[in-house]
PDB file of C-alpha atoms and ligand atoms in Angstrom:
ATOM      1  CA  MET A1081     -21.745  25.454   4.657  1.00  0.00           C
ATOM      2  CA  GLU A1082     -21.552  22.139   2.797  1.00  0.00           C
ATOM      3  CA  ILE A1083     -18.118  20.554   2.397  1.00  0.00           C
ATOM      4  CA  LYS A1084     -18.440  20.664  -1.405  1.00  0.00           C
ATOM      5  CA  ASP A1085     -19.168  24.413  -1.285  1.00  0.00           C
ATOM      6  CA  GLN A1086     -16.237  25.014   1.071  1.00  0.00           C
ATOM      7  CA  GLU A1087     -14.057  23.087  -1.346  1.00  0.00           C
ATOM      8  CA  LYS A1088     -15.275  25.184  -4.283  1.00  0.00           C
ATOM      9  CA  GLU A1089     -14.652  28.393  -2.356  1.00  0.00           C
ATOM     10  CA  LEU A1090     -11.104  27.331  -1.458  1.00  0.00           C
ATOM     11  CA  LEU A1091     -10.419  26.215  -5.025  1.00  0.00           C
ATOM     12  CA  SER A1092     -11.378  29.693  -6.208  1.00  0.00           C
ATOM     13  CA  LEU A1093      -8.753  31.151  -3.832  1.00  0.00           C
ATOM     14  CA  ILE A1094      -5.994  28.754  -4.916  1.00  0.00           C
ATOM     15  CA  ASP A1095      -3.702  29.706  -7.799  1.00  0.00           C
ATOM     16  CA  PRO A1096      -3.396  26.600 -10.000  1.00  0.00           C
ATOM     17  CA  ASP A1097      -0.088  27.905 -11.377  1.00  0.00           C
ATOM     18  CA  LYS A1098       1.535  28.092  -7.936  1.00  0.00           C
ATOM     19  CA  LEU A1099       0.785  24.682  -6.495  1.00  0.00           C
ATOM     20  CA  PRO A1100       3.431  23.002  -4.366  1.00  0.00           C
ATOM     21  CA  VAL A1101       5.590  20.776  -6.567  1.00  0.00           C
ATOM     22  CA  HIS A1102       6.192  18.196  -3.858  1.00  0.00           C
ATOM     23  CA  ILE A1103       4.019  17.573  -0.801  1.00  0.00           C
ATOM     24  CA  ALA A1104       5.271  15.451   2.113  1.00  0.00           C
ATOM     25  CA  ILE A1105       2.836  14.217   4.755  1.00  0.00           C
ATOM     26  CA  ILE A1106       3.370  12.781   8.245  1.00  0.00           C
ATOM     27  CA  MET A1107       0.182  10.725   8.582  1.00  0.00           C
ATOM     28  CA  ASP A1108      -0.211  10.857  12.349  1.00  0.00           C
ATOM     29  CA  GLY A1109      -3.087  10.134  14.744  1.00  0.00           C
ATOM     30  CA  ASN A1110      -4.492   6.811  13.543  1.00  0.00           C
ATOM     31  CA  GLY A1111      -4.223   5.187  16.977  1.00  0.00           C
ATOM     32  CA  ARG A1112      -5.755   8.164  18.775  1.00  0.00           C
ATOM     33  CA  TRP A1113      -8.565   8.351  16.229  1.00  0.00           C
ATOM     34  CA  ALA A1114      -9.430   4.735  17.070  1.00  0.00           C
ATOM     35  CA  GLN A1115      -9.012   5.107  20.861  1.00  0.00           C
ATOM     36  CA  GLU A1116     -11.387   8.078  20.949  1.00  0.00           C
ATOM     37  CA  ARG A1117     -14.005   5.881  19.277  1.00  0.00           C
ATOM     38  CA  ASP A1118     -13.320   2.848  21.494  1.00  0.00           C
ATOM     39  CA  LEU A1119     -12.120   0.962  18.433  1.00  0.00           C
ATOM     40  CA  PRO A1120      -9.009  -1.222  18.129  1.00  0.00           C
ATOM     41  CA  ARG A1121      -5.919   0.630  16.808  1.00  0.00           C
ATOM     42  CA  GLN A1122      -6.074  -1.508  13.671  1.00  0.00           C
ATOM     43  CA  GLU A1123      -9.345   0.193  12.783  1.00  0.00           C
ATOM     44  CA  GLY A1124      -7.503   3.522  12.797  1.00  0.00           C
ATOM     45  CA  HIS A1125      -4.869   2.161  10.414  1.00  0.00           C
ATOM     46  CA  ARG A1126      -7.559   0.679   8.176  1.00  0.00           C
ATOM     47  CA  GLN A1127      -9.342   4.021   8.006  1.00  0.00           C
ATOM     48  CA  GLY A1128      -5.941   5.659   7.427  1.00  0.00           C
ATOM     49  CA  VAL A1129      -5.556   3.641   4.227  1.00  0.00           C
ATOM     50  CA  GLU A1130      -8.903   5.048   3.035  1.00  0.00           C
ATOM     51  CA  THR A1131      -7.528   8.547   3.562  1.00  0.00           C
ATOM     52  CA  VAL A1132      -4.395   7.604   1.591  1.00  0.00           C
ATOM     53  CA  ARG A1133      -6.595   6.474  -1.317  1.00  0.00           C
ATOM     54  CA  GLU A1134      -8.519   9.723  -1.337  1.00  0.00           C
ATOM     55  CA  ILE A1135      -5.537  12.064  -0.936  1.00  0.00           C
ATOM     56  CA  VAL A1136      -3.486  10.276  -3.612  1.00  0.00           C
ATOM     57  CA  ARG A1137      -6.387  10.420  -6.063  1.00  0.00           C
ATOM     58  CA  TYR A1138      -7.031  14.098  -5.395  1.00  0.00           C
ATOM     59  CA  SER A1139      -3.358  15.172  -5.453  1.00  0.00           C
ATOM     60  CA  SER A1140      -2.690  13.529  -8.789  1.00  0.00           C
ATOM     61  CA  LYS A1141      -5.841  15.069 -10.314  1.00  0.00           C
ATOM     62  CA  MET A1142      -4.800  18.453  -8.915  1.00  0.00           C
ATOM     63  CA  GLY A1143      -1.453  18.272 -10.701  1.00  0.00           C
ATOM     64  CA  ILE A1144       0.927  17.827  -7.752  1.00  0.00           C
ATOM     65  CA  GLY A1145       4.320  16.611  -9.035  1.00  0.00           C
ATOM     66  CA  ALA A1146       5.268  14.400  -6.108  1.00  0.00           C
ATOM     67  CA  LEU A1147       3.649  13.162  -2.896  1.00  0.00           C
ATOM     68  CA  THR A1148       5.729  11.522  -0.155  1.00  0.00           C
ATOM     69  CA  LEU A1149       3.797   9.749   2.601  1.00  0.00           C
ATOM     70  CA  PHE A1150       5.434   8.735   5.879  1.00  0.00           C
ATOM     71  CA  ALA A1151       3.807   5.335   6.495  1.00  0.00           C
ATOM     72  CA  PHE A1152       6.289   3.544   8.769  1.00  0.00           C
ATOM     73  CA  SER A1153       9.383   4.869  10.520  1.00  0.00           C
ATOM     74  CA  THR A1154      12.560   3.087  11.580  1.00  0.00           C
ATOM     75  CA  GLU A1155      11.264   3.586  15.166  1.00  0.00           C
ATOM     76  CA  ASN A1156       7.938   1.879  14.394  1.00  0.00           C
ATOM     77  CA  TRP A1157       9.662  -1.538  14.446  1.00  0.00           C
ATOM     78  CA  LYS A1158       9.507  -1.214  18.273  1.00  0.00           C
ATOM     79  CA  ARG A1159       5.698  -1.423  18.279  1.00  0.00           C
ATOM     80  CA  PRO A1160       3.955  -4.650  19.429  1.00  0.00           C
ATOM     81  CA  PRO A1161       4.560  -7.471  16.893  1.00  0.00           C
ATOM     82  CA  GLY A1162       0.833  -7.854  16.237  1.00  0.00           C
ATOM     83  CA  GLU A1163       0.509  -4.211  15.230  1.00  0.00           C
ATOM     84  CA  VAL A1164       3.648  -4.356  13.061  1.00  0.00           C
ATOM     85  CA  SER A1165       2.396  -7.389  11.166  1.00  0.00           C
ATOM     86  CA  PHE A1166      -1.014  -5.782  10.662  1.00  0.00           C
ATOM     87  CA  LEU A1167       0.664  -2.648   9.291  1.00  0.00           C
ATOM     88  CA  MET A1168       2.771  -4.809   6.968  1.00  0.00           C
ATOM     89  CA  SER A1169      -0.428  -6.194   5.431  1.00  0.00           C
ATOM     90  CA  LEU A1170      -1.563  -2.733   4.318  1.00  0.00           C
ATOM     91  CA  PRO A1171       0.561  -2.235   1.160  1.00  0.00           C
ATOM     92  CA  GLU A1172      -0.987  -5.367  -0.370  1.00  0.00           C
ATOM     93  CA  LYS A1173      -4.460  -4.261   0.676  1.00  0.00           C
ATOM     94  CA  TYR A1174      -3.872  -0.860  -0.867  1.00  0.00           C
ATOM     95  CA  PHE A1175      -2.579  -2.153  -4.200  1.00  0.00           C
ATOM     96  CA  LYS A1176      -5.376  -4.735  -4.531  1.00  0.00           C
ATOM     97  CA  THR A1177      -7.920  -1.988  -4.995  1.00  0.00           C
ATOM     98  CA  GLU A1178      -5.778   0.925  -6.175  1.00  0.00           C
ATOM     99  CA  LEU A1179      -3.177  -0.379  -8.627  1.00  0.00           C
ATOM    100  CA  PRO A1180      -5.430  -0.255 -11.725  1.00  0.00           C
ATOM    101  CA  GLU A1181      -6.405   3.317 -10.914  1.00  0.00           C
ATOM    102  CA  LEU A1182      -2.804   4.364 -10.190  1.00  0.00           C
ATOM    103  CA  ILE A1183      -1.808   3.011 -13.602  1.00  0.00           C
ATOM    104  CA  ARG A1184      -4.758   4.743 -15.267  1.00  0.00           C
ATOM    105  CA  ASN A1185      -3.981   8.058 -13.517  1.00  0.00           C
ATOM    106  CA  ASN A1186      -0.329   7.935 -14.634  1.00  0.00           C
ATOM    107  CA  VAL A1187       0.980   7.764 -11.021  1.00  0.00           C
ATOM    108  CA  LYS A1188       4.445   6.327 -10.448  1.00  0.00           C
ATOM    109  CA  VAL A1189       4.948   4.473  -7.148  1.00  0.00           C
ATOM    110  CA  ASN A1190       8.264   4.415  -5.300  1.00  0.00           C
ATOM    111  CA  LEU A1191       9.573   3.031  -2.031  1.00  0.00           C
ATOM    112  CA  VAL A1192      11.621   5.335   0.143  1.00  0.00           C
ATOM    113  CA  GLY A1193      13.414   3.695   3.057  1.00  0.00           C
ATOM    114  CA  ASP A1194      15.448   0.734   4.245  1.00  0.00           C
ATOM    115  CA  GLU A1195      14.056  -1.967   1.952  1.00  0.00           C
ATOM    116  CA  GLU A1196      16.233  -4.646   3.549  1.00  0.00           C
ATOM    117  CA  LYS A1197      14.383  -4.378   6.874  1.00  0.00           C
ATOM    118  CA  LEU A1198      11.028  -5.173   5.273  1.00  0.00           C
ATOM    119  CA  PRO A1199       9.603  -8.710   5.144  1.00  0.00           C
ATOM    120  CA  ARG A1200      10.341 -10.373   1.788  1.00  0.00           C
ATOM    121  CA  LYS A1201       6.678 -10.529   0.850  1.00  0.00           C
ATOM    122  CA  VAL A1202       6.144  -6.808   1.464  1.00  0.00           C
ATOM    123  CA  ARG A1203       9.242  -5.997  -0.605  1.00  0.00           C
ATOM    124  CA  ARG A1204       7.927  -8.094  -3.455  1.00  0.00           C
ATOM    125  CA  ILE A1205       4.473  -6.481  -3.349  1.00  0.00           C
ATOM    126  CA  ILE A1206       5.902  -2.976  -3.382  1.00  0.00           C
ATOM    127  CA  ARG A1207       8.409  -3.870  -6.104  1.00  0.00           C
ATOM    128  CA  GLU A1208       5.520  -5.192  -8.220  1.00  0.00           C
ATOM    129  CA  GLY A1209       3.579  -1.972  -7.643  1.00  0.00           C
ATOM    130  CA  ALA A1210       6.636   0.091  -8.568  1.00  0.00           C
ATOM    131  CA  GLU A1211       7.302  -1.981 -11.697  1.00  0.00           C
ATOM    132  CA  ALA A1212       3.678  -1.814 -12.841  1.00  0.00           C
ATOM    133  CA  THR A1213       3.831   1.986 -12.661  1.00  0.00           C
ATOM    134  CA  ALA A1214       7.492   2.542 -13.613  1.00  0.00           C
ATOM    135  CA  ALA A1215       6.681   3.915 -17.081  1.00  0.00           C
ATOM    136  CA  ASN A1216       4.184   6.459 -15.729  1.00  0.00           C
ATOM    137  CA  SER A1217       5.102  10.113 -16.096  1.00  0.00           C
ATOM    138  CA  GLY A1218       2.530  11.792 -13.835  1.00  0.00           C
ATOM    139  CA  MET A1219       2.681  12.253 -10.083  1.00  0.00           C
ATOM    140  CA  VAL A1220       5.435  10.418  -8.215  1.00  0.00           C
ATOM    141  CA  LEU A1221       3.988   8.688  -5.151  1.00  0.00           C
ATOM    142  CA  ASN A1222       6.639   7.852  -2.551  1.00  0.00           C
ATOM    143  CA  PHE A1223       5.804   5.585   0.360  1.00  0.00           C
ATOM    144  CA  ALA A1224       8.315   6.074   3.173  1.00  0.00           C
ATOM    145  CA  LEU A1225       8.583   2.688   4.901  1.00  0.00           C
ATOM    146  CA  SER A1226      11.190   1.740   7.456  1.00  0.00           C
ATOM    147  CA  TYR A1227      12.408   5.239   6.793  1.00  0.00           C
ATOM    148  CA  GLY A1228      14.405   7.605   8.983  1.00  0.00           C
ATOM    149  CA  GLY A1229      16.029  10.862   7.924  1.00  0.00           C
ATOM    150  CA  ARG A1230      19.286  10.070   9.715  1.00  0.00           C
ATOM    151  CA  TRP A1231      19.382   6.564   8.241  1.00  0.00           C
ATOM    152  CA  GLU A1232      18.967   8.101   4.788  1.00  0.00           C
ATOM    153  CA  ILE A1233      21.822  10.585   5.321  1.00  0.00           C
ATOM    154  CA  ILE A1234      24.129   7.884   6.724  1.00  0.00           C
ATOM    155  CA  GLN A1235      23.454   5.492   3.830  1.00  0.00           C
ATOM    156  CA  ALA A1236      24.229   8.384   1.456  1.00  0.00           C
ATOM    157  CA  VAL A1237      27.542   9.037   3.211  1.00  0.00           C
ATOM    158  CA  ASN A1238      28.490   5.354   3.080  1.00  0.00           C
ATOM    159  CA  ARG A1239      27.732   5.095  -0.631  1.00  0.00           C
ATOM    160  CA  ILE A1240      29.704   8.287  -1.241  1.00  0.00           C
ATOM    161  CA  ILE A1241      32.697   6.788   0.585  1.00  0.00           C
ATOM    162  CA  GLU A1242      32.482   3.727  -1.673  1.00  0.00           C
ATOM    163  CA  ASP A1243      32.231   5.790  -4.847  1.00  0.00           C
ATOM    164  CA  ALA A1244      35.109   7.985  -3.700  1.00  0.00           C
ATOM    165  CA  ALA A1245      37.280   4.932  -2.995  1.00  0.00           C
ATOM    166  CA  ALA A1246      36.419   3.637  -6.468  1.00  0.00           C
ATOM    167  CA  GLY A1247      37.531   6.982  -7.896  1.00  0.00           C
ATOM    168  CA  LYS A1248      34.063   7.831  -9.191  1.00  0.00           C
ATOM    169  CA  ILE A1249      33.816  11.093  -7.268  1.00  0.00           C
ATOM    170  CA  LYS A1250      36.323  13.537  -5.785  1.00  0.00           C
ATOM    171  CA  LYS A1251      34.237  16.164  -4.076  1.00  0.00           C
ATOM    172  CA  VAL A1252      30.697  16.450  -2.814  1.00  0.00           C
ATOM    173  CA  ASP A1253      28.424  19.443  -3.226  1.00  0.00           C
ATOM    174  CA  ASP A1254      24.735  20.040  -2.490  1.00  0.00           C
ATOM    175  CA  GLU A1255      23.618  18.642  -5.828  1.00  0.00           C
ATOM    176  CA  ILE A1256      25.818  15.543  -5.757  1.00  0.00           C
ATOM    177  CA  PHE A1257      24.834  14.756  -2.167  1.00  0.00           C
ATOM    178  CA  SER A1258      21.137  14.948  -3.085  1.00  0.00           C
ATOM    179  CA  GLN A1259      21.706  12.276  -5.730  1.00  0.00           C
ATOM    180  CA  TYR A1260      22.544   9.767  -2.974  1.00  0.00           C
ATOM    181  CA  LEU A1261      19.276  10.327  -1.123  1.00  0.00           C
ATOM    182  CA  CYS A1262      16.088   8.303  -1.659  1.00  0.00           C
ATOM    183  CA  THR A1263      14.521  11.332  -3.336  1.00  0.00           C
ATOM    184  CA  ALA A1264      17.258  11.642  -6.002  1.00  0.00           C
ATOM    185  CA  ASN A1265      15.919  13.321  -9.141  1.00  0.00           C
ATOM    186  CA  LEU A1266      12.893  14.746  -7.316  1.00  0.00           C
ATOM    187  CA  PRO A1267      12.531  18.381  -6.305  1.00  0.00           C
ATOM    188  CA  ASP A1268      12.656  18.945  -2.537  1.00  0.00           C
ATOM    189  CA  PRO A1269       9.234  19.070  -0.863  1.00  0.00           C
ATOM    190  CA  ASP A1270       8.000  22.659  -0.665  1.00  0.00           C
ATOM    191  CA  LEU A1271       5.051  21.782   1.589  1.00  0.00           C
ATOM    192  CA  MET A1272       5.098  19.385   4.529  1.00  0.00           C
ATOM    193  CA  ILE A1273       1.908  18.550   6.413  1.00  0.00           C
ATOM    194  CA  ARG A1274       1.690  16.881   9.823  1.00  0.00           C
ATOM    195  CA  THR A1275      -1.674  15.784  11.131  1.00  0.00           C
ATOM    196  CA  SER A1276      -2.988  15.250  14.668  1.00  0.00           C
ATOM    197  CA  GLY A1277      -1.573  18.261  16.471  1.00  0.00           C
ATOM    198  CA  GLU A1278       2.048  17.181  16.883  1.00  0.00           C
ATOM    199  CA  TYR A1279       4.639  19.837  16.056  1.00  0.00           C
ATOM    200  CA  ARG A1280       7.720  17.787  15.344  1.00  0.00           C
ATOM    201  CA  ILE A1281       9.713  16.532  12.372  1.00  0.00           C
ATOM    202  CA  SER A1282      10.227  13.060  13.930  1.00  0.00           C
ATOM    203  CA  ASN A1283      13.184  12.135  11.732  1.00  0.00           C
ATOM    204  CA  PHE A1284      11.214  12.464   8.488  1.00  0.00           C
ATOM    205  CA  LEU A1285      12.954  14.047   5.486  1.00  0.00           C
ATOM    206  CA  LEU A1286      15.744  16.042   7.150  1.00  0.00           C
ATOM    207  CA  TRP A1287      17.989  17.207   4.323  1.00  0.00           C
ATOM    208  CA  GLN A1288      15.117  17.813   1.913  1.00  0.00           C
ATOM    209  CA  ILE A1289      13.043  20.144   4.125  1.00  0.00           C
ATOM    210  CA  ALA A1290      15.678  22.888   4.316  1.00  0.00           C
ATOM    211  CA  TYR A1291      13.334  25.433   2.674  1.00  0.00           C
ATOM    212  CA  CYS A1292       9.979  23.691   3.149  1.00  0.00           C
ATOM    213  CA  GLU A1293       6.774  25.300   4.453  1.00  0.00           C
ATOM    214  CA  LEU A1294       5.457  23.323   7.436  1.00  0.00           C
ATOM    215  CA  VAL A1295       1.702  23.151   7.915  1.00  0.00           C
ATOM    216  CA  TYR A1296       0.183  21.532  10.991  1.00  0.00           C
ATOM    217  CA  THR A1297      -3.400  20.461  11.544  1.00  0.00           C
ATOM    218  CA  GLU A1298      -5.198  19.130  14.632  1.00  0.00           C
ATOM    219  CA  THR A1299      -7.109  16.661  12.449  1.00  0.00           C
ATOM    220  CA  TYR A1300      -6.245  12.977  12.900  1.00  0.00           C
ATOM    221  CA  TRP A1301      -5.109  11.300   9.683  1.00  0.00           C
ATOM    222  CA  PRO A1302      -8.220   9.053   9.347  1.00  0.00           C
ATOM    223  CA  SER A1303     -10.371  12.221   9.447  1.00  0.00           C
ATOM    224  CA  PHE A1304      -8.143  14.198   7.047  1.00  0.00           C
ATOM    225  CA  THR A1305     -10.066  15.140   3.903  1.00  0.00           C
ATOM    226  CA  THR A1306      -9.423  16.735   0.530  1.00  0.00           C
ATOM    227  CA  LEU A1307     -10.765  19.931   2.118  1.00  0.00           C
ATOM    228  CA  ASP A1308      -7.947  19.790   4.702  1.00  0.00           C
ATOM    229  CA  LEU A1309      -5.471  19.285   1.868  1.00  0.00           C
ATOM    230  CA  LEU A1310      -6.828  22.353   0.064  1.00  0.00           C
ATOM    231  CA  LYS A1311      -6.576  24.363   3.307  1.00  0.00           C
ATOM    232  CA  ALA A1312      -2.903  23.377   3.585  1.00  0.00           C
ATOM    233  CA  VAL A1313      -2.232  24.320  -0.050  1.00  0.00           C
ATOM    234  CA  HIS A1314      -4.005  27.645   0.497  1.00  0.00           C
ATOM    235  CA  GLU A1315      -1.934  28.327   3.631  1.00  0.00           C
ATOM    236  CA  PHE A1316       1.181  27.457   1.601  1.00  0.00           C
ATOM    237  CA  GLN A1317       0.256  29.998  -1.076  1.00  0.00           C
ATOM    238  CA  GLN A1318      -0.565  32.682   1.514  1.00  0.00           C
ATOM    239  CA  ARG A1319       2.894  32.306   3.053  1.00  0.00           C
ATOM    240  CA  LYS A1320       4.577  32.440  -0.343  1.00  0.00           C
ATOM    241  CA  ARG A1321       2.641  35.614  -1.138  1.00  0.00           C
ATOM    242  CA  ARG A1322       3.727  37.280   2.102  1.00  0.00           C
ATOM    243  CA  PHE A1323       7.341  36.454   1.285  1.00  0.00           C
ATOM    244  CA  GLY A1324       6.961  38.110  -2.110  1.00  0.00           C
ATOM    245  CA  LYS A1325       5.799  41.364  -0.522  1.00  0.00           C
ATOM    246  CA  ILE A1326       8.828  41.913   1.708  1.00  0.00           C
TER     247      ILE A1326
HETATM  248  C1  V0D B1216      -1.038   3.026   8.457  1.00  0.00           C
HETATM  249  C2  V0D B1216      -1.651   5.899   7.838  1.00  0.00           C
HETATM  250  C3  V0D B1216      -0.713   2.673   2.720  1.00  0.00           C
HETATM  251  C4  V0D B1216      -0.347   5.484   8.455  1.00  0.00           C
HETATM  252  C5  V0D B1216      -1.881   5.324   6.476  1.00  0.00           C
HETATM  253  C6  V0D B1216       3.522  -0.606   6.147  1.00  0.00           C
HETATM  254  C7  V0D B1216      -0.273   4.119   9.116  1.00  0.00           C
HETATM  255  C8  V0D B1216      -2.208   3.853   6.486  1.00  0.00           C
HETATM  256  C9  V0D B1216       0.475   1.978   2.744  1.00  0.00           C
HETATM  257  C10 V0D B1216       1.281   1.566   1.591  1.00  0.00           C
HETATM  258  C11 V0D B1216      -0.159   2.442   6.188  1.00  0.00           C
HETATM  259  C12 V0D B1216       2.653   1.412   1.717  1.00  0.00           C
HETATM  260  C13 V0D B1216       3.435   1.056   0.624  1.00  0.00           C
HETATM  261  C14 V0D B1216       2.849   0.852  -0.588  1.00  0.00           C
HETATM  262  C15 V0D B1216       1.494   1.003  -0.751  1.00  0.00           C
HETATM  263  C16 V0D B1216       0.706   1.355   0.341  1.00  0.00           C
HETATM  264  C17 V0D B1216       0.779   1.827   4.101  1.00  0.00           C
HETATM  265  C18 V0D B1216       1.893   1.233   6.022  1.00  0.00           C
HETATM  266  C19 V0D B1216       0.937   1.826   6.785  1.00  0.00           C
HETATM  267  C20 V0D B1216       3.058   0.613   6.719  1.00  0.00           C
HETATM  268  F1  V0D B1216       3.617   0.518  -1.639  1.00  0.00           F
HETATM  269  N1  V0D B1216      -1.127   2.922   3.959  1.00  0.00           N
HETATM  270  N2  V0D B1216      -0.215   2.417   4.813  1.00  0.00           N
HETATM  271  N3  V0D B1216       1.837   1.232   4.671  1.00  0.00           N
HETATM  272  N4  V0D B1216      -1.113   3.048   6.990  1.00  0.00           N
END
């Protein structure tokens, strides 16, 4: 069956009123995708950006409220310097072609992670992308860069200590704690996807995935398509339906 027909068939099985409100994706397998094709790892990352373009476009058209993409972890700083600097060139490359369309599609871009660790130029490029889309009210697109779930929780605790010392808060509850995380004001992800056949959380959103459905696929990120996204959304809805029946 043609991909387009498969997509149509899946779309007919998906309830547009019960879409996930927030999808988080661990975009894994770029290096392995390249190795299997005897290509340099950079080629995998480059192709990975193409997948980001396609999935962002499709998610926002579909009506997803928020999409959080894990692009670079706190651990990724330990990779060879050449690979790190190539990766750091990707946000600029992405915005060069995509920013006009993001603005047009009402997508709002956000950085999630330890901004201070990023090279100044990368910070500026992402800040410009965020500012250019700040007034948009459609899908929120979070790029997790230099992000780690434990780092995020610790920075929340430290800011809470400061606010407590300043007399701004007395007690912390679930809701107040969430306000100190990078995803403040966003609903928790209800669907998390990890590509390339790894079954781990790898220090991605820790607090926020308390009640999240986890969907894994063997597909490497550069090969991940809108059809794979629809399959994950369908799986998500199937699980929700089973819950309802108990
Ligand atoms: C490589 C697969 C888009 C994962 C996707 C700096 C590894 C492609 C961005 C991006 C990366 C980040 C911020 C932003 C706009 C775009 C990106 C990195 C890696 C690490 F504001 N793709 N992408 N950033 N890859």
